[in-house]
């Protein structure tokens, strides 16, 4: 197959990376996509770095065997654990990761703090701590680890009492005065953004890195002259390590949101 017409691979620990892929579909609708969600091994955010690194290497190998021309590691946790190594392993592969979008949050801050919601591993890892150091003089940045939150989204619970209570407790725990913005540093969380916005109110800006990552992927594919010439709408294939119809159905539903 012509290199340009090969699919783009997306990977996440579960259904979260679809929040990034939906942005890619908007700006590159003619591409073909293969999405691999590793829901069987989720959540990644409470595992050891070593475990997540191994699972990520395996997922990337799986996608490469499917013939993808570039890969988006659409998971903040897997990015912090493995992307630096992956770049060394596959120096010629267009590869993007995702990290909490601190820059736009700091640039838009008026007064109050910036809450970073992410998995415990993302917030503990060196990658995030370097990022935080870079911006900590310019804003009051408050890391808020959210163990247990991605599970709601994996179960398709995007609203309802339980998830609402979880978010209320989380915001109340980390709130010290006004919250200027909230950064969604896990790709699962954009799916509960409408609920979170209702809880914190419209004055708090909610930011995620989905579109930025999709744009970076496009830029890297373009750089290698790998963007498709096709003018037809591309195909999307979703694969999940959890062999259940429900998770595939949920995945297609999330992609439509
Ligand atoms: N979606 C993943 C992220 O962006 C993490 C969820 C998990 O497996 O803990 O960090």
mmCIF file of N, CA, C and O in Angstrom, residues 69-126:
data_model
loop_
_atom_site.group_PDB
_atom_site.id
_atom_site.type_symbol
_atom_site.label_atom_id
_atom_site.label_comp_id
_atom_site.label_asym_id
_atom_site.label_seq_id
_atom_site.Cartn_x
_atom_site.Cartn_y
_atom_site.Cartn_z
ATOM 1 N N UNK A 69 1.122 4.357 9.790
ATOM 2 C CA UNK A 69 2.208 5.228 9.291
ATOM 3 C C UNK A 69 2.674 6.227 10.346
ATOM 4 O O UNK A 69 3.669 6.934 10.166
ATOM 5 N N UNK A 70 1.931 6.315 11.437
ATOM 6 C CA UNK A 70 2.282 7.224 12.532
ATOM 7 C C UNK A 70 1.442 6.851 13.735
ATOM 8 O O UNK A 70 0.410 6.184 13.581
ATOM 9 N N UNK A 71 1.885 7.255 14.917
ATOM 10 C CA UNK A 71 1.164 6.846 16.127
ATOM 11 C C UNK A 71 0.966 8.023 17.082
ATOM 12 O O UNK A 71 1.878 8.819 17.316
ATOM 13 N N UNK A 72 -0.252 8.087 17.634
ATOM 14 C CA UNK A 72 -0.514 9.020 18.737
ATOM 15 C C UNK A 72 -0.695 8.204 20.010
ATOM 16 O O UNK A 72 -1.591 7.358 20.082
ATOM 17 N N UNK A 73 0.198 8.413 20.965
ATOM 18 C CA UNK A 73 0.012 7.809 22.281
ATOM 19 C C UNK A 73 -0.941 8.757 23.012
ATOM 20 O O UNK A 73 -0.523 9.746 23.597
ATOM 21 N N UNK A 74 -2.246 8.458 22.883
ATOM 22 C CA UNK A 74 -3.273 9.398 23.361
ATOM 23 C C UNK A 74 -3.607 9.134 24.825
ATOM 24 O O UNK A 74 -4.770 9.004 25.204
ATOM 25 N N UNK A 75 -2.567 9.052 25.620
ATOM 26 C CA UNK A 75 -2.691 8.744 27.044
ATOM 27 C C UNK A 75 -1.561 9.481 27.767
ATOM 28 O O UNK A 75 -0.384 9.257 27.461
ATOM 29 N N UNK A 76 -1.920 10.374 28.676
ATOM 30 C CA UNK A 76 -0.898 11.140 29.408
ATOM 31 C C UNK A 76 -0.003 10.221 30.229
ATOM 32 O O UNK A 76 1.205 10.439 30.337
ATOM 33 N N UNK A 77 -0.618 9.199 30.812
ATOM 34 C CA UNK A 77 0.119 8.291 31.692
ATOM 35 C C UNK A 77 1.167 7.509 30.895
ATOM 36 O O UNK A 77 2.341 7.442 31.273
ATOM 37 N N UNK A 78 0.744 6.916 29.775
ATOM 38 C CA UNK A 78 1.672 6.155 28.932
ATOM 39 C C UNK A 78 2.736 7.069 28.333
ATOM 40 O O UNK A 78 3.902 6.677 28.182
ATOM 41 N N UNK A 79 2.354 8.301 28.018
ATOM 42 C CA UNK A 79 3.327 9.257 27.472
ATOM 43 C C UNK A 79 4.425 9.510 28.491
ATOM 44 O O UNK A 79 5.624 9.446 28.172
ATOM 45 N N UNK A 80 4.038 9.783 29.743
ATOM 46 C CA UNK A 80 5.082 10.102 30.726
ATOM 47 C C UNK A 80 5.966 8.894 31.002
ATOM 48 O O UNK A 80 7.154 9.037 31.269
ATOM 49 N N UNK A 81 5.417 7.691 30.886
ATOM 50 C CA UNK A 81 6.218 6.498 31.183
ATOM 51 C C UNK A 81 7.083 6.043 30.014
ATOM 52 O O UNK A 81 8.166 5.494 30.225
ATOM 53 N N UNK A 82 6.633 6.259 28.771
ATOM 54 C CA UNK A 82 7.285 5.544 27.669
ATOM 55 C C UNK A 82 7.674 6.341 26.429
ATOM 56 O O UNK A 82 8.447 5.829 25.610
ATOM 57 N N UNK A 83 7.170 7.553 26.257
ATOM 58 C CA UNK A 83 7.398 8.196 24.957
ATOM 59 C C UNK A 83 8.873 8.506 24.669
ATOM 60 O O UNK A 83 9.334 8.334 23.537
ATOM 61 N N UNK A 84 9.607 8.896 25.695
ATOM 62 C CA UNK A 84 11.033 9.197 25.461
ATOM 63 C C UNK A 84 11.755 7.944 24.924
ATOM 64 O O UNK A 84 12.541 8.037 23.964
ATOM 65 N N UNK A 85 11.451 6.782 25.497
ATOM 66 C CA UNK A 85 12.072 5.536 25.021
ATOM 67 C C UNK A 85 11.597 5.171 23.617
ATOM 68 O O UNK A 85 12.377 4.729 22.781
ATOM 69 N N UNK A 86 10.299 5.385 23.371
ATOM 70 C CA UNK A 86 9.753 5.044 22.052
ATOM 71 C C UNK A 86 10.419 5.862 20.944
ATOM 72 O O UNK A 86 10.673 5.361 19.850
ATOM 73 N N UNK A 87 10.704 7.111 21.241
ATOM 74 C CA UNK A 87 11.363 7.958 20.236
ATOM 75 C C UNK A 87 12.741 7.405 19.877
ATOM 76 O O UNK A 87 13.179 7.489 18.730
ATOM 77 N N UNK A 88 13.427 6.844 20.882
ATOM 78 C CA UNK A 88 14.748 6.250 20.606
ATOM 79 C C UNK A 88 14.591 4.952 19.825
ATOM 80 O O UNK A 88 15.381 4.627 18.943
ATOM 81 N N UNK A 89 13.537 4.182 20.174
ATOM 82 C CA UNK A 89 13.333 2.892 19.505
ATOM 83 C C UNK A 89 12.906 3.048 18.041
ATOM 84 O O UNK A 89 13.242 2.238 17.194
ATOM 85 N N UNK A 90 12.092 4.089 17.774
ATOM 86 C CA UNK A 90 11.561 4.288 16.413
ATOM 87 C C UNK A 90 11.852 5.724 15.953
ATOM 88 O O UNK A 90 10.936 6.549 15.834
ATOM 89 N N UNK A 91 13.113 6.050 15.710
ATOM 90 C CA UNK A 91 13.468 7.451 15.412
ATOM 91 C C UNK A 91 12.798 8.026 14.164
ATOM 92 O O UNK A 91 12.626 9.240 14.078
ATOM 93 N N UNK A 92 12.406 7.167 13.215
ATOM 94 C CA UNK A 92 11.815 7.700 11.974
ATOM 95 C C UNK A 92 10.299 7.749 11.982
ATOM 96 O O UNK A 92 9.681 8.214 11.031
ATOM 97 N N UNK A 93 9.706 7.232 13.026
ATOM 98 C CA UNK A 93 8.243 7.145 13.077
ATOM 99 C C UNK A 93 7.626 8.457 13.560
ATOM 100 O O UNK A 93 7.997 8.974 14.608
ATOM 101 N N UNK A 94 6.645 9.009 12.786
ATOM 102 C CA UNK A 94 5.915 10.155 13.335
ATOM 103 C C UNK A 94 5.149 9.704 14.588
ATOM 104 O O UNK A 94 4.256 8.855 14.513
ATOM 105 N N UNK A 95 5.548 10.224 15.731
ATOM 106 C CA UNK A 95 5.003 9.766 17.010
ATOM 107 C C UNK A 95 4.697 10.978 17.885
ATOM 108 O O UNK A 95 5.559 11.835 18.069
ATOM 109 N N UNK A 96 3.474 11.041 18.380
ATOM 110 C CA UNK A 96 3.173 12.126 19.325
ATOM 111 C C UNK A 96 2.634 11.542 20.615
ATOM 112 O O UNK A 96 2.008 10.480 20.633
ATOM 113 N N UNK A 97 2.901 12.250 21.706
ATOM 114 C CA UNK A 97 2.326 11.892 22.994
ATOM 115 C C UNK A 97 1.433 13.036 23.441
ATOM 116 O O UNK A 97 1.188 13.974 22.684
ATOM 117 N N UNK A 98 0.957 12.954 24.675
ATOM 118 C CA UNK A 98 0.128 14.044 25.204
ATOM 119 C C UNK A 98 0.525 14.315 26.653
ATOM 120 O O UNK A 98 0.853 13.395 27.395
ATOM 121 N N UNK A 99 0.531 15.603 26.990
ATOM 122 C CA UNK A 99 0.833 15.966 28.380
ATOM 123 C C UNK A 99 -0.158 17.040 28.820
ATOM 124 O O UNK A 99 -0.762 17.712 27.975
ATOM 125 N N UNK A 100 -0.352 17.195 30.145
ATOM 126 C CA UNK A 100 -1.318 18.198 30.608
ATOM 127 C C UNK A 100 -1.038 19.582 30.016
ATOM 128 O O UNK A 100 0.106 20.040 30.014
ATOM 129 N N UNK A 101 -2.095 20.218 29.493
ATOM 130 C CA UNK A 101 -1.941 21.476 28.740
ATOM 131 C C UNK A 101 -1.775 22.670 29.683
ATOM 132 O O UNK A 101 -2.654 23.533 29.799
ATOM 133 N N UNK A 102 -0.633 22.758 30.316
ATOM 134 C CA UNK A 102 -0.360 23.833 31.288
ATOM 135 C C UNK A 102 -0.184 25.201 30.636
ATOM 136 O O UNK A 102 -0.619 26.212 31.171
ATOM 137 N N UNK A 103 0.469 25.195 29.485
ATOM 138 C CA UNK A 103 0.805 26.469 28.835
ATOM 139 C C UNK A 103 -0.449 27.327 28.576
ATOM 140 O O UNK A 103 -0.517 28.458 29.037
ATOM 141 N N UNK A 104 -1.459 26.777 27.844
ATOM 142 C CA UNK A 104 -2.647 27.611 27.613
ATOM 143 C C UNK A 104 -3.348 28.015 28.905
ATOM 144 O O UNK A 104 -3.920 29.106 28.986
ATOM 145 N N UNK A 105 -3.281 27.151 29.927
ATOM 146 C CA UNK A 105 -3.940 27.489 31.197
ATOM 147 C C UNK A 105 -3.235 28.674 31.851
ATOM 148 O O UNK A 105 -3.881 29.626 32.300
ATOM 149 N N UNK A 106 -1.898 28.652 31.855
ATOM 150 C CA UNK A 106 -1.128 29.732 32.480
ATOM 151 C C UNK A 106 -1.332 31.027 31.692
ATOM 152 O O UNK A 106 -1.488 32.104 32.270
ATOM 153 N N UNK A 107 -1.373 30.903 30.364
ATOM 154 C CA UNK A 107 -1.539 32.106 29.545
ATOM 155 C C UNK A 107 -2.916 32.748 29.696
ATOM 156 O O UNK A 107 -3.073 33.943 29.514
ATOM 157 N N UNK A 108 -3.920 31.930 30.042
ATOM 158 C CA UNK A 108 -5.278 32.498 30.135
ATOM 159 C C UNK A 108 -5.667 32.838 31.571
ATOM 160 O O UNK A 108 -6.766 33.330 31.811
ATOM 161 N N UNK A 109 -4.753 32.582 32.504
ATOM 162 C CA UNK A 109 -5.111 32.776 33.914
ATOM 163 C C UNK A 109 -5.376 34.251 34.205
ATOM 164 O O UNK A 109 -4.673 35.144 33.723
ATOM 165 N N UNK A 110 -6.456 34.545 34.935
ATOM 166 C CA UNK A 110 -6.668 35.929 35.368
ATOM 167 C C UNK A 110 -6.337 36.025 36.855
ATOM 168 O O UNK A 110 -5.316 36.538 37.246
ATOM 169 N N UNK A 111 -7.209 35.475 37.680
ATOM 170 C CA UNK A 111 -6.811 35.345 39.079
ATOM 171 C C UNK A 111 -7.286 33.969 39.551
ATOM 172 O O UNK A 111 -8.128 33.343 38.926
ATOM 173 N N UNK A 112 -6.712 33.514 40.650
ATOM 174 C CA UNK A 112 -7.090 32.202 41.146
ATOM 175 C C UNK A 112 -6.116 31.133 40.711
ATOM 176 O O UNK A 112 -5.131 31.413 40.022
ATOM 177 N N UNK A 113 -6.399 29.889 41.091
ATOM 178 C CA UNK A 113 -5.443 28.804 40.851
ATOM 179 C C UNK A 113 -5.798 27.986 39.611
ATOM 180 O O UNK A 113 -6.885 28.105 39.042
ATOM 181 N N UNK A 114 -4.829 27.152 39.214
ATOM 182 C CA UNK A 114 -5.047 26.230 38.096
ATOM 183 C C UNK A 114 -5.006 24.819 38.665
ATOM 184 O O UNK A 114 -3.997 24.393 39.238
ATOM 185 N N UNK A 115 -6.101 24.096 38.514
ATOM 186 C CA UNK A 115 -6.181 22.729 39.023
ATOM 187 C C UNK A 115 -5.793 21.758 37.904
ATOM 188 O O UNK A 115 -6.324 21.868 36.795
ATOM 189 N N UNK A 116 -4.863 20.860 38.198
ATOM 190 C CA UNK A 116 -4.480 19.880 37.172
ATOM 191 C C UNK A 116 -5.036 18.519 37.581
ATOM 192 O O UNK A 116 -4.540 17.881 38.522
ATOM 193 N N UNK A 117 -6.051 18.069 36.872
ATOM 194 C CA UNK A 117 -6.624 16.753 37.158
ATOM 195 C C UNK A 117 -5.949 15.730 36.252
ATOM 196 O O UNK A 117 -5.946 15.881 35.033
ATOM 197 N N UNK A 118 -5.365 14.713 36.865
ATOM 198 C CA UNK A 118 -4.665 13.678 36.078
ATOM 199 C C UNK A 118 -4.528 12.423 36.934
ATOM 200 O O UNK A 118 -4.938 12.413 38.105
ATOM 201 N N UNK A 119 -3.933 11.393 36.364
ATOM 202 C CA UNK A 119 -3.755 10.160 37.151
ATOM 203 C C UNK A 119 -2.588 10.360 38.135
ATOM 204 O O UNK A 119 -1.709 11.199 37.909
ATOM 205 N N UNK A 120 -2.569 9.554 39.199
ATOM 206 C CA UNK A 120 -1.460 9.679 40.154
ATOM 207 C C UNK A 120 -0.099 9.540 39.468
ATOM 208 O O UNK A 120 0.837 10.273 39.773
ATOM 209 N N UNK A 121 0.017 8.627 38.504
ATOM 210 C CA UNK A 121 1.331 8.441 37.872
ATOM 211 C C UNK A 121 1.761 9.662 37.064
ATOM 212 O O UNK A 121 2.904 10.114 37.177
ATOM 213 N N UNK A 122 0.859 10.205 36.282
ATOM 214 C CA UNK A 122 1.208 11.392 35.479
ATOM 215 C C UNK A 122 1.745 12.499 36.383
ATOM 216 O O UNK A 122 2.762 13.137 36.069
ATOM 217 N N UNK A 123 1.094 12.718 37.504
ATOM 218 C CA UNK A 123 1.488 13.827 38.380
ATOM 219 C C UNK A 123 2.773 13.541 39.149
ATOM 220 O O UNK A 123 3.463 14.458 39.569
ATOM 221 N N UNK A 124 3.095 12.258 39.304
ATOM 222 C CA UNK A 124 4.318 11.897 40.032
ATOM 223 C C UNK A 124 5.551 11.906 39.140
ATOM 224 O O UNK A 124 6.666 12.128 39.580
ATOM 225 N N UNK A 125 5.326 11.649 37.848
ATOM 226 C CA UNK A 125 6.462 11.457 36.938
ATOM 227 C C UNK A 125 7.273 12.739 36.659
ATOM 228 O O UNK A 125 6.764 13.850 36.744
ATOM 229 N N UNK A 126 8.517 12.532 36.284
ATOM 230 C CA UNK A 126 9.455 13.633 36.041
ATOM 231 C C UNK A 126 8.951 14.587 34.953
ATOM 232 O O UNK A 126 9.130 15.802 35.047
#
